[in-house]
């Protein structure tokens, strides 16, 4: 069962930051938050993950609230190539359950 | 070469036929998974295997079977294909020691007519 809630779609202007929210109010203490994206019908691609602390890598930043019930994925300077479906997943390393994700439309 | 390879990439088959989708990986990961994706929807877990002797059902295993022939190979079979099994199928591997979760294959697009 998907344990996350995401808006079905969002728009973002090219060059601006894209902030994608995710609610995971039933997350357990040993569950991580993972973000993946899927471009067209390709295999989903790993973006970032975290447990409690905020995380940053070359692709994105992940902000997790102190109570861990929600998180935000930030793409600092969105490009047209970032147009994709973004999935927020909580997992304790056993298996992933995907929800419907957020379709991010980056517009010129 | 891709880390996770799925064959075939595309397949059209007739109702009632048996079909096998194959997945092989060079990641050295113990865990392998099969997912199905229908248009406009997220991925749903069909079967997963944590090692060669371990097979587990996922959310939607009815009508499917799997075989873990080796650490690197995990096959999905449709014993008697039906049209509502038309979907995009993904294989994935994982080894959470590296912290990166899943590595997905490129998918197999299956059409049952």
CSV table of C-alpha atoms in Angstrom, one decimal, chain B residues 11-78:
chain,number,residue,atom,x,y,z
B,11,UNK,CA,6.2,-8.0,-27.3
B,12,UNK,CA,2.8,-8.7,-28.8
B,13,UNK,CA,1.2,-11.9,-27.9
B,14,UNK,CA,-2.2,-13.6,-28.2
B,15,UNK,CA,-4.7,-14.3,-25.5
B,16,UNK,CA,-4.0,-17.7,-23.9
B,17,UNK,CA,-0.3,-17.9,-24.9
B,18,UNK,CA,2.4,-18.5,-22.4
B,19,UNK,CA,5.1,-15.8,-22.3
B,20,UNK,CA,8.2,-15.2,-20.3
B,21,UNK,CA,9.9,-11.9,-19.6
B,22,UNK,CA,13.5,-12.0,-18.6
B,23,UNK,CA,15.7,-9.9,-16.4
B,24,UNK,CA,19.4,-10.0,-15.8
B,25,UNK,CA,21.6,-7.8,-13.8
B,26,UNK,CA,25.3,-7.1,-13.4
B,27,UNK,CA,25.0,-5.1,-10.2
B,28,UNK,CA,25.7,-8.1,-8.0
B,29,UNK,CA,22.5,-7.3,-6.0
B,30,UNK,CA,20.7,-10.0,-4.0
B,31,UNK,CA,17.2,-8.5,-4.3
B,32,UNK,CA,15.2,-8.5,-7.5
B,33,UNK,CA,11.7,-7.3,-8.2
B,34,UNK,CA,9.0,-7.3,-10.9
B,35,UNK,CA,6.7,-4.3,-11.3
B,36,UNK,CA,3.8,-3.6,-13.6
B,37,UNK,CA,2.7,-0.1,-14.8
B,38,UNK,CA,-0.6,0.7,-16.4
B,39,UNK,CA,-1.0,4.0,-18.4
B,40,UNK,CA,-1.2,7.0,-16.1
B,41,UNK,CA,-0.6,5.0,-13.0
B,42,UNK,CA,2.3,4.2,-10.7
B,43,UNK,CA,4.1,0.9,-10.5
B,44,UNK,CA,2.6,-2.0,-8.7
B,45,UNK,CA,4.7,-4.8,-7.2
B,46,UNK,CA,4.1,-8.3,-8.7
B,47,UNK,CA,6.8,-10.5,-7.2
B,48,UNK,CA,10.1,-10.0,-5.4
B,49,UNK,CA,13.0,-12.2,-4.4
B,50,UNK,CA,15.6,-11.4,-1.7
B,51,UNK,CA,17.9,-14.2,-2.7
B,52,UNK,CA,18.0,-17.2,-5.0
B,53,UNK,CA,15.9,-19.4,-2.6
B,54,UNK,CA,13.4,-16.7,-1.7
B,55,UNK,CA,10.3,-15.8,-3.7
B,56,UNK,CA,7.5,-13.6,-2.4
B,57,UNK,CA,4.2,-12.4,-3.8
B,58,UNK,CA,3.6,-8.7,-4.2
B,59,UNK,CA,0.4,-6.7,-4.6
B,60,UNK,CA,-0.8,-8.3,-7.8
B,61,UNK,CA,0.6,-11.7,-8.3
B,62,UNK,CA,-2.5,-13.5,-9.6
B,63,UNK,CA,-1.9,-14.7,-13.2
B,64,UNK,CA,1.9,-14.4,-12.9
B,65,UNK,CA,4.7,-16.7,-11.8
B,66,UNK,CA,8.5,-16.1,-11.4
B,67,UNK,CA,11.7,-18.0,-11.4
B,68,UNK,CA,15.0,-17.0,-9.8
B,69,UNK,CA,17.4,-19.0,-11.8
B,70,UNK,CA,20.5,-17.4,-10.3
B,71,UNK,CA,21.5,-14.3,-8.4
B,72,UNK,CA,21.7,-12.4,-11.6
B,73,UNK,CA,18.5,-13.7,-13.3
B,74,UNK,CA,14.8,-13.3,-12.4
B,75,UNK,CA,12.1,-14.2,-14.9
B,76,UNK,CA,8.4,-13.4,-15.0
B,77,UNK,CA,5.9,-15.7,-16.7
B,78,UNK,CA,2.4,-15.2,-17.8
